[in-house]
Coordinates of C-alpha atoms in Angstrom, one line a residue:
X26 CA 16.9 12.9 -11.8
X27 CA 16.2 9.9 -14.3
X28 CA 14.1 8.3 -10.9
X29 CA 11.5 11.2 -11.4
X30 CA 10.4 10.3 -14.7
X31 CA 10.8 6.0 -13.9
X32 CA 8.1 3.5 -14.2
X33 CA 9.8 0.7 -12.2
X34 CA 9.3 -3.0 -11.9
X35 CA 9.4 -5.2 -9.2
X36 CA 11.3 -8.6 -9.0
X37 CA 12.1 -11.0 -6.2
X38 CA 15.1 -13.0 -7.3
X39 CA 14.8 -15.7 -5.8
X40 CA 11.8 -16.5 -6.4
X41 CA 12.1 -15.7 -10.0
X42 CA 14.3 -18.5 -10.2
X43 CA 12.5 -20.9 -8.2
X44 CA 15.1 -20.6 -5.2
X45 CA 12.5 -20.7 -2.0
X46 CA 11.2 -24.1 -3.4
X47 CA 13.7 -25.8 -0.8
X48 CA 17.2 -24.8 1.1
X49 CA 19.4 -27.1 -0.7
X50 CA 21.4 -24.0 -2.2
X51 CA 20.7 -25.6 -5.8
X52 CA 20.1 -23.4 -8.8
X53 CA 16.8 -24.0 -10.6
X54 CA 16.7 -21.1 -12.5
X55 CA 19.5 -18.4 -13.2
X56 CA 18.6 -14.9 -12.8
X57 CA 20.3 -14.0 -16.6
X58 CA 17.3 -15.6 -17.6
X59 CA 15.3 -12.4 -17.1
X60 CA 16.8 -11.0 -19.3
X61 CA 13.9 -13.0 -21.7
X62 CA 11.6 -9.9 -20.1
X63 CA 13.1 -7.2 -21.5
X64 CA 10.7 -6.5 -24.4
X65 CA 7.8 -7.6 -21.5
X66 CA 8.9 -4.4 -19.6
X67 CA 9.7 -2.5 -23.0
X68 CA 5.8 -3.3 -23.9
X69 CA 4.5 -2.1 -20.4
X70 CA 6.5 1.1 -20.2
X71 CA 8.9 0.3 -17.0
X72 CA 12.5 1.9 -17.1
X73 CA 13.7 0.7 -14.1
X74 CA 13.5 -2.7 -12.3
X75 CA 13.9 -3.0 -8.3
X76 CA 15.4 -6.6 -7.4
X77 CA 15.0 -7.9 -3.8
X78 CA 17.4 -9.4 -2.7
X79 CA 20.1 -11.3 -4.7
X80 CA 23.5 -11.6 -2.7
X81 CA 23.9 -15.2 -0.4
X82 CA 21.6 -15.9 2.5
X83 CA 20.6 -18.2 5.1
X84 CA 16.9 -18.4 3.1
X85 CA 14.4 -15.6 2.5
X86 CA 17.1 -13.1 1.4
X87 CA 17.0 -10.7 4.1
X88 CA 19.2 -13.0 6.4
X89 CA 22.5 -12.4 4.4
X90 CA 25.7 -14.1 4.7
X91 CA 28.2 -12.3 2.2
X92 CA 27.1 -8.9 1.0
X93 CA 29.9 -9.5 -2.1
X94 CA 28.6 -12.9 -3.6
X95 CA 25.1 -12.9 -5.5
X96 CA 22.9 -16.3 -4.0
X97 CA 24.2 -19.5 -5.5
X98 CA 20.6 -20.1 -6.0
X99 CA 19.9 -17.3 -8.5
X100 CA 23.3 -17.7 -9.8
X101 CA 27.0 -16.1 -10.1
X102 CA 27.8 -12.4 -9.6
X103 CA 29.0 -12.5 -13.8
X104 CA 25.6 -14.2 -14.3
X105 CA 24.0 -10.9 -12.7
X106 CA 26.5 -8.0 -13.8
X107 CA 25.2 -9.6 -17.3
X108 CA 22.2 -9.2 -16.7
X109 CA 22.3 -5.4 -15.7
X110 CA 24.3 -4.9 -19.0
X111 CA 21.9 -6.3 -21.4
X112 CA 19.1 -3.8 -18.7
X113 CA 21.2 -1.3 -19.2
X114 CA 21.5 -1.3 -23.3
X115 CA 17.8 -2.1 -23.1
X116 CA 17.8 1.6 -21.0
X117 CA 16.4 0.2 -18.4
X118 CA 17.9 1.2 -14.5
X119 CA 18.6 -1.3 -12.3
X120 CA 17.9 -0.6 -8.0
X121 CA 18.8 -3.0 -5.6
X122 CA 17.6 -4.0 -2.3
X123 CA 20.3 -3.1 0.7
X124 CA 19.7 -5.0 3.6
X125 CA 22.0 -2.6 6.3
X126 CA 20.1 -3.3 9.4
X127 CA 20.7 -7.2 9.9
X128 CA 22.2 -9.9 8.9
X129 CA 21.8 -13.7 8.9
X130 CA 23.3 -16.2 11.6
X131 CA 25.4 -17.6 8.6
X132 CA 27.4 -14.2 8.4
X133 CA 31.4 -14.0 8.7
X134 CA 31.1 -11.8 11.7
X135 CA 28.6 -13.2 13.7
X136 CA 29.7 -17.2 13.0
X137 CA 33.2 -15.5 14.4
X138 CA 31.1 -14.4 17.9
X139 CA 29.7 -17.8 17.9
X140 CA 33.0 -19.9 18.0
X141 CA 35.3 -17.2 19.6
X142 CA 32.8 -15.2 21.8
X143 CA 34.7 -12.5 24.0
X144 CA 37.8 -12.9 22.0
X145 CA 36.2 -12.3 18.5
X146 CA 37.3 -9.3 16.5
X147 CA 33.9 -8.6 15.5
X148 CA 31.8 -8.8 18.9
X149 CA 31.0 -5.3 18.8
X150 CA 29.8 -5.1 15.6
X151 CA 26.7 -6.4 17.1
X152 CA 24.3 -5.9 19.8
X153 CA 25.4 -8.7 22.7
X154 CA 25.5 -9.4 26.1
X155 CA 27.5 -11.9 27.6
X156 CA 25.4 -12.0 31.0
X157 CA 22.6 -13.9 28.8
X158 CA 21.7 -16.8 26.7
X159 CA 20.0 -16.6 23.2
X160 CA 17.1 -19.4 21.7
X161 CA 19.9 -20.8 19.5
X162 CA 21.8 -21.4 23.0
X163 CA 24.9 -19.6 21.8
X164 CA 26.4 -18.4 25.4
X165 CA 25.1 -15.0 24.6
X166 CA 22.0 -12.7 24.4
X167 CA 21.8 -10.7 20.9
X168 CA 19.5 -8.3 19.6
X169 CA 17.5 -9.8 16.9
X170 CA 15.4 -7.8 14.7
X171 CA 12.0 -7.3 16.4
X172 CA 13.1 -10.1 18.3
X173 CA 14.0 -12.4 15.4
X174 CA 16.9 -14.5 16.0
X175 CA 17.7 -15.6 13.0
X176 CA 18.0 -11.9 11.7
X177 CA 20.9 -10.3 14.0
X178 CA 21.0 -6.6 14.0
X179 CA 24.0 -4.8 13.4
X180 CA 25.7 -2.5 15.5
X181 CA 25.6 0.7 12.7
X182 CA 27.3 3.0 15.6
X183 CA 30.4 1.0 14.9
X184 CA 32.8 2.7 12.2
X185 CA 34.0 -0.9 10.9
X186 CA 30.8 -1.9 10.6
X187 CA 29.8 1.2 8.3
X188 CA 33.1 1.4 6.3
X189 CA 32.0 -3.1 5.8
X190 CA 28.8 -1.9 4.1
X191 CA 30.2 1.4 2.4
X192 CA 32.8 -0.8 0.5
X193 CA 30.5 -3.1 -0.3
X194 CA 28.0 -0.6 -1.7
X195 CA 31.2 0.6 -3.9
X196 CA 31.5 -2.9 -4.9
X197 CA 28.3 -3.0 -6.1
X198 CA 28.2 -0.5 -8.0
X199 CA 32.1 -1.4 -9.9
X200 CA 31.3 -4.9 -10.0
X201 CA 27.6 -4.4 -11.2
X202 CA 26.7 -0.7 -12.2
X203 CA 23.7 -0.3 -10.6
X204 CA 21.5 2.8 -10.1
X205 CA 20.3 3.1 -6.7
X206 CA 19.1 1.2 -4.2
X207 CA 16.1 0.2 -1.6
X208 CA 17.2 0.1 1.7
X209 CA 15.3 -2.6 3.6
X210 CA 13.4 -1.5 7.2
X211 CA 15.0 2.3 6.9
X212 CA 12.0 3.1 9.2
X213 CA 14.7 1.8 12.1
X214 CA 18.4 2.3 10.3
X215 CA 20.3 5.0 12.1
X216 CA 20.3 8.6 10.7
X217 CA 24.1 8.8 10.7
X218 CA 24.7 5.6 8.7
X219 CA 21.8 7.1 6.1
X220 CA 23.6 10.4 5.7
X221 CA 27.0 8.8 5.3
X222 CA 25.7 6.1 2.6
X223 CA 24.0 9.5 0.8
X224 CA 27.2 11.3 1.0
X225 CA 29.4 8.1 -0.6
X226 CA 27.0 6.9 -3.3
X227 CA 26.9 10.9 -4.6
X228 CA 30.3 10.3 -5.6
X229 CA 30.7 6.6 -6.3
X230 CA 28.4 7.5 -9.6
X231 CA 26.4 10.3 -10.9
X232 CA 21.7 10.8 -9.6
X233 CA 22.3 7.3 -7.7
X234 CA 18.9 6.3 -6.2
X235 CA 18.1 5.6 -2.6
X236 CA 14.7 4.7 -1.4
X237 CA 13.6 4.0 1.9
X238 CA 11.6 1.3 3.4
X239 CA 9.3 3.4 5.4
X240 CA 5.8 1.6 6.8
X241 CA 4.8 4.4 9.0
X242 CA 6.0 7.7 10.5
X243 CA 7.3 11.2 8.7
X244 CA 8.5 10.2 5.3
X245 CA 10.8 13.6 6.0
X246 CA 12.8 12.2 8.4
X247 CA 14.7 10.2 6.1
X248 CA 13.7 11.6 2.6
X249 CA 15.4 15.0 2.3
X250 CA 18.5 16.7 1.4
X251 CA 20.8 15.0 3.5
X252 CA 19.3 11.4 3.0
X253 CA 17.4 9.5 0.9
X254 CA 15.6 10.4 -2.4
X255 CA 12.5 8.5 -1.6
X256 CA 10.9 6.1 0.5
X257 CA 7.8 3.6 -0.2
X258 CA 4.6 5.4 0.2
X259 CA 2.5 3.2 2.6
X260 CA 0.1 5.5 3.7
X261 CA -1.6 6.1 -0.1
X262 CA -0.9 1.7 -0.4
X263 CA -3.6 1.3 2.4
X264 CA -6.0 4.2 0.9
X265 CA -5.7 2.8 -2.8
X266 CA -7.3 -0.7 -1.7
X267 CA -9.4 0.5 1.2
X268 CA -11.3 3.0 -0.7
X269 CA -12.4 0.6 -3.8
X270 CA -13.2 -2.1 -1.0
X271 CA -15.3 0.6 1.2
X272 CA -16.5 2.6 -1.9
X273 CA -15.1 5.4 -0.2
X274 CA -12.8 7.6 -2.3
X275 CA -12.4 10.3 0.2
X276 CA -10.1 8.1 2.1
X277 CA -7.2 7.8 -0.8
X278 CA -8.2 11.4 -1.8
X279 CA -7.5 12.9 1.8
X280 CA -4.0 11.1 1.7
X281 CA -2.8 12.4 -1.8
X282 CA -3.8 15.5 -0.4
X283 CA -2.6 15.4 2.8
X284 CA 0.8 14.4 1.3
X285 CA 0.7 16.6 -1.7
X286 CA -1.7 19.3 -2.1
X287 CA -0.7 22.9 -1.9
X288 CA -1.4 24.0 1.3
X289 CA 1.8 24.8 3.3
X290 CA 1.1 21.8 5.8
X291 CA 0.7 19.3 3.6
X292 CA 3.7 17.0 4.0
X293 CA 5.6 15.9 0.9
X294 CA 4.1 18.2 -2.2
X295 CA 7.1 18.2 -4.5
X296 CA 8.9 15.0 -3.4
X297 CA 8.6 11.5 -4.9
X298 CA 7.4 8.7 -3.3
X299 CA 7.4 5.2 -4.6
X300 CA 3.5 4.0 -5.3
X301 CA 2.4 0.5 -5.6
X302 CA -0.7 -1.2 -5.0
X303 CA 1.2 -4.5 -4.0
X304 CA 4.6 -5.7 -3.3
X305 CA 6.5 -9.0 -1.7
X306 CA 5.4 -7.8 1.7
X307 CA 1.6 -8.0 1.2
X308 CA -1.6 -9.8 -0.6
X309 CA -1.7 -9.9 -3.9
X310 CA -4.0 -6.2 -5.1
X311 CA -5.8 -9.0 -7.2
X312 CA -6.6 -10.7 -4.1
X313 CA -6.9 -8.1 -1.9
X314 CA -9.6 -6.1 -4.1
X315 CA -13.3 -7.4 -3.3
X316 CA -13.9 -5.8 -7.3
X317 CA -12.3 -7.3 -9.5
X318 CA -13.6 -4.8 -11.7
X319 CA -11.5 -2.3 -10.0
X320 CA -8.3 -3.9 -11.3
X321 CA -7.6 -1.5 -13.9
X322 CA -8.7 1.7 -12.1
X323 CA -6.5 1.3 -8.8
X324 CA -3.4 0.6 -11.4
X325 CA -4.9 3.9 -13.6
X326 CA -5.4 6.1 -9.4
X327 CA -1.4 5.1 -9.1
X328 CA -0.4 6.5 -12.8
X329 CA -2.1 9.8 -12.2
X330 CA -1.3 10.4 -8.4
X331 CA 1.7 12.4 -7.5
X332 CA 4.5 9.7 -7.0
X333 CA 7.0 7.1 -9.0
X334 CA 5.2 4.1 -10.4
X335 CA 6.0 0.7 -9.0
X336 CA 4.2 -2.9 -10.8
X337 CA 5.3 -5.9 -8.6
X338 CA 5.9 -8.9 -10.9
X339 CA 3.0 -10.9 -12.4
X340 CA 0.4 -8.3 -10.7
X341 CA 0.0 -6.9 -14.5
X342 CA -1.8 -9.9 -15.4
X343 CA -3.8 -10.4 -11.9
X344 CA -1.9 -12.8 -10.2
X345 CA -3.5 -13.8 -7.0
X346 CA -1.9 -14.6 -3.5
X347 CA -3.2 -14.0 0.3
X348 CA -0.3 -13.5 2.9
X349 CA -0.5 -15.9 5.6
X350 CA 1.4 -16.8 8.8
X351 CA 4.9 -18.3 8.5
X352 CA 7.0 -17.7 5.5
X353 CA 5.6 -15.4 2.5
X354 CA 6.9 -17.6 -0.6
X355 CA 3.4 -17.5 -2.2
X356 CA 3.7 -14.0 -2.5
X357 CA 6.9 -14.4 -4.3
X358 CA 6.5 -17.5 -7.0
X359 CA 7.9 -18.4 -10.2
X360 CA 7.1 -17.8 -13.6
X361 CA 7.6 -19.5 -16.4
X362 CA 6.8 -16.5 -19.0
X363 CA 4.9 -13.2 -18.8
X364 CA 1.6 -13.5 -19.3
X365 CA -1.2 -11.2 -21.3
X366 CA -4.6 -10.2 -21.3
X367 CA -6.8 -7.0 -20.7
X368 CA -5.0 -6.1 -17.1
X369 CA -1.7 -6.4 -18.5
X370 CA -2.6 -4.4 -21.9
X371 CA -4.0 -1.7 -19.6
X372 CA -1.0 -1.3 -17.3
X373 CA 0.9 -1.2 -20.9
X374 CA -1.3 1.6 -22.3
X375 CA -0.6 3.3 -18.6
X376 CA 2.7 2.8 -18.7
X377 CA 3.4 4.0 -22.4
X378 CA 1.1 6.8 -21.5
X379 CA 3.1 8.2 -18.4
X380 CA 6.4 8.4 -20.2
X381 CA 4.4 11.1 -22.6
X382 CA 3.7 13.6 -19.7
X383 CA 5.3 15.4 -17.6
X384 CA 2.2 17.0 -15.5
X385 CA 2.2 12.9 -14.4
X386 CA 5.3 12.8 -12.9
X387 CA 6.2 16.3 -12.0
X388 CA 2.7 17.6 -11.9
X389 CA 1.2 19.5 -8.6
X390 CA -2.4 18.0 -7.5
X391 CA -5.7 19.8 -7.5
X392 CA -8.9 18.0 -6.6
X393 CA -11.8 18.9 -8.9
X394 CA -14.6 16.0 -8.4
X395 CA -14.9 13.8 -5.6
X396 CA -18.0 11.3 -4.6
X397 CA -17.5 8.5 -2.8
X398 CA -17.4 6.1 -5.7
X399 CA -15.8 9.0 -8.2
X400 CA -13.0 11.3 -8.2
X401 CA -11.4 13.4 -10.8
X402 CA -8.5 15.6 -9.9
X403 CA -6.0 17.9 -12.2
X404 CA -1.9 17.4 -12.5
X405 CA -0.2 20.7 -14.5
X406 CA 3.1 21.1 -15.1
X407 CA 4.9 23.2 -17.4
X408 CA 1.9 24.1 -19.2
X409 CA 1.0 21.1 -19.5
X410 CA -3.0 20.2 -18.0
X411 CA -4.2 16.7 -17.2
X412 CA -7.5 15.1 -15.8
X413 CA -7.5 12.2 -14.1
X414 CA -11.2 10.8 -14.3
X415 CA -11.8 7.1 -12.1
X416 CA -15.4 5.9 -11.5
X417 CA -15.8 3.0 -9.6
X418 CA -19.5 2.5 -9.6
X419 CA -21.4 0.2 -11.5
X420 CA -23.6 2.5 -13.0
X421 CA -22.4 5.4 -16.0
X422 CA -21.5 8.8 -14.2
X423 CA -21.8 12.5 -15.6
X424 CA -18.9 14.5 -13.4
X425 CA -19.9 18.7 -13.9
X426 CA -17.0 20.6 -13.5
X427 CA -14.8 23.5 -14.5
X428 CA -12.8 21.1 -16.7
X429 CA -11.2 24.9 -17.6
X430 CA -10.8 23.3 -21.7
X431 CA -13.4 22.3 -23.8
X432 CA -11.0 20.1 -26.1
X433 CA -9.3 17.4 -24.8
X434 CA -6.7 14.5 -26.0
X435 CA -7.4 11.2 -24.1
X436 CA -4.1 10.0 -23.7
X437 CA -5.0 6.6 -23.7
X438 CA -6.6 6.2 -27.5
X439 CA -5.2 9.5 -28.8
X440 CA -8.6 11.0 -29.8
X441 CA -9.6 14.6 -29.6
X442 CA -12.6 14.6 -27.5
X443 CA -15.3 17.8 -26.4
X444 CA -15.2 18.4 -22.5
X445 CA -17.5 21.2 -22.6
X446 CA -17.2 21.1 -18.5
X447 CA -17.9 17.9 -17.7
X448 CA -16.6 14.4 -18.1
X449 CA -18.8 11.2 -19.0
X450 CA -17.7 8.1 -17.4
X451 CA -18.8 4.4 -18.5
X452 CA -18.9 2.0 -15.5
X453 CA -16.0 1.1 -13.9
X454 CA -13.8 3.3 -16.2
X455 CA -10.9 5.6 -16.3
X456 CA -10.1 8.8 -18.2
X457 CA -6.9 10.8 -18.7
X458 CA -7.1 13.8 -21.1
X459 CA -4.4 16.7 -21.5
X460 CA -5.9 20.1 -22.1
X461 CA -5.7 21.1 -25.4

């Protein structure tokens, strides 16, 4: 499937286009407008682009009130079907984020409960009791997600409520062509529901994409045959950073091997997970990272480990932003253009590089070298041999190996190079080189 081979792009819609700045429901900026960033992701090698959420909400985007109208604030659902056109000639996917498990308080149904209680249509398409009282003081108890009340859970054991979000997935995708989509907390969506939305999307249009939100747990559980494609890898998130900031790269190597190696208990070897070192969820990698130095080598560790690619907007040129309490807006701001220097022309020369190997994207994984502050593992494919060289230290390191080729193409400046079983590495540097 086309996700296999993707680089993909992250974008949070509304605050793209400036819509978290207040709740007036104005428009600052329409969400067509990104389509100015198509030769931006052209020039760092993305194919796809994942958009939060974009369909009318209480706020935040995750609360929604109609799952059929894009957000007034980004815009108007021609504004975005547009936009996926002018992706789409560009041949660039377009994902979507799903948000099945909740609603907002502004949502047909649950506004319905609220004025009509026990005689509402739709009182079992949520989770209430009548004995209680909620914080909003609506005459009822309801089950919030992780007990917030301004996110009301659905009730996905009720067929109206799954046939609701089935047609509105089919509207999506007749309305807006789309290629897949991320569906939000699956850690916690019912199994059913999963395997239904799997079985419809197969047929509402040919290697759709689903991806899981998954923060914990068996990835398995809900990436497999009769699920999802994929799910976010958090696991190998947490060991990127955490081994730059410790200087410990047997943390992140005991993951990707855990996950992927060949022996038969390792978890996910042949399966895609989606990779990133940040997100809307989290700190900013340029913040997090005590180095900056080590920038460019935890974006060149998630190009060569086993898994699909994922560059959350303005990260390619270091962006910076700590999550804090309350709201997480600063993690999801506003830019006027893309922006350029050594971080995003690196990301670029990773990104152009990927789409020119397959051992990087369908690759198994072998560990050859690994210090605490180096590592150098192997990804083959069809033939096809690549070494994936990352020194974090400060000082110049010589890694002796079986590098089983003594010539070599770095794929990042096209030269031939001499291996002769072992790999010099400069300081905080990288190296990718295809057997030759």
């Amino acid at each position: 499937m086309w996700y296999e081979e993707a680089v993909f792009y992250q974008v949070f819609p509304l605050g793209f286009c400036d819509g978290l700045r207040d709740n007036d429901g104005v428009m600052n900026r329409c969400i067509s407008e990104f389509a100015d960033w198509i030769p931006h992701l052209q020039k760092l090698g993305t194919d796809a682009v994942y958009f939060s959420p974009i369909f009318e909400s209480d706020y935040h985007g995750y609360d929604t009130r109609d799952y059929r109208v894009i957000d007034k604030r980004i815009g108007t659902n021609k504004n975005f079907a547009e936009l996926v056109s002018k992706l789409h000639e560009a041949g660039i996917k377009v994902v979507i984020d799903g948000v099945f498990n909740h609603v907002g308080r502004g949502f047909f149904a649950f506004k319905d409960v609220c004025e009509k209680k026990w005689d509402s249509a739709y009182k079992d398409w949520f989770n209430i009791s009548f004995d209680g009282n909620s914080p909003y003081n609506d005459g009822f108890w309801y089950e919030g997600w992780e007990g917030y009340y301004n996110l009301v859970k659905l009730n996905l054991n009720n067929p109206d409520v799954v046939n609701y979000l089935i047609e509105s997935v089919r509207g999506w995708v007749n309305e807006f062509d789309i290629d897949g989509i991320r569906l939000d907390v699956a850690y916690c969506l019912n199994r059913d529901f999963m395997k239904r939305l799997r079985y419809e999307t197969d047929r509402m249009k040919q290697e759709f994409f689903l991806v899981g939100e998954m923060l914990h747990g068996d990835y398995n559980t809900i990436v497999n045959d009769e699920c999802l494609h994929s799910a976010t890898n958090y696991e190998c998130y947490k060991g990127l950073y955490s081994s730059f900031n410790s200087m410990n790269m047997f943390e992140i190597a005991h993951s990707i091997e855990r996950q992927f190696g060949k022996e038969p208990w390792c978890l996910y070897t042949g399966k895609h997970l989606l990779t990133f070192v940040d997100n809307h969820d989290v700190s900013r990698i340029a913040s997090t990272l005590t180095n900056k130095a080590h920038l460019p080598l935890i974006y060149a560790l998630m190009f060569g480990m086993p898994g699909i690619p994922c560059i959350y907007y303005g990260s390619e040129w270091g962006c910076e932003a700590v999550k804090g309490s309350g709201n997480d807006n600063i993690l999801r701001p506003s830019f006027d253009k893309p922006e350029y220097n050594e971080l995003t022309y690196t990301i670029s020369s990773l990104g152009q590089m990927y789409h020119n190997s397959r051992a990087l994207s369908y690759g198994d994984y072998t560990k050859k070298v690994l210090t605490n502050r180096q590592y150098v593992f192997k990804r083959e494919a069809d033939g096809e041999k690549v070494l994936v060289a990352i020194n974090a230290d400060e000082n110049e390191y010589t890694a002796y190996f079986d590098t089983e080729c003594a010539d070599a193409l770095n794929l990042i400046t096209g030269e031939k190079e001499d291996l002769s079983g072992k790999i010099v590495l400069p300081s905080y540097s990288f190296r990718f080189y295809r057997c030759m």
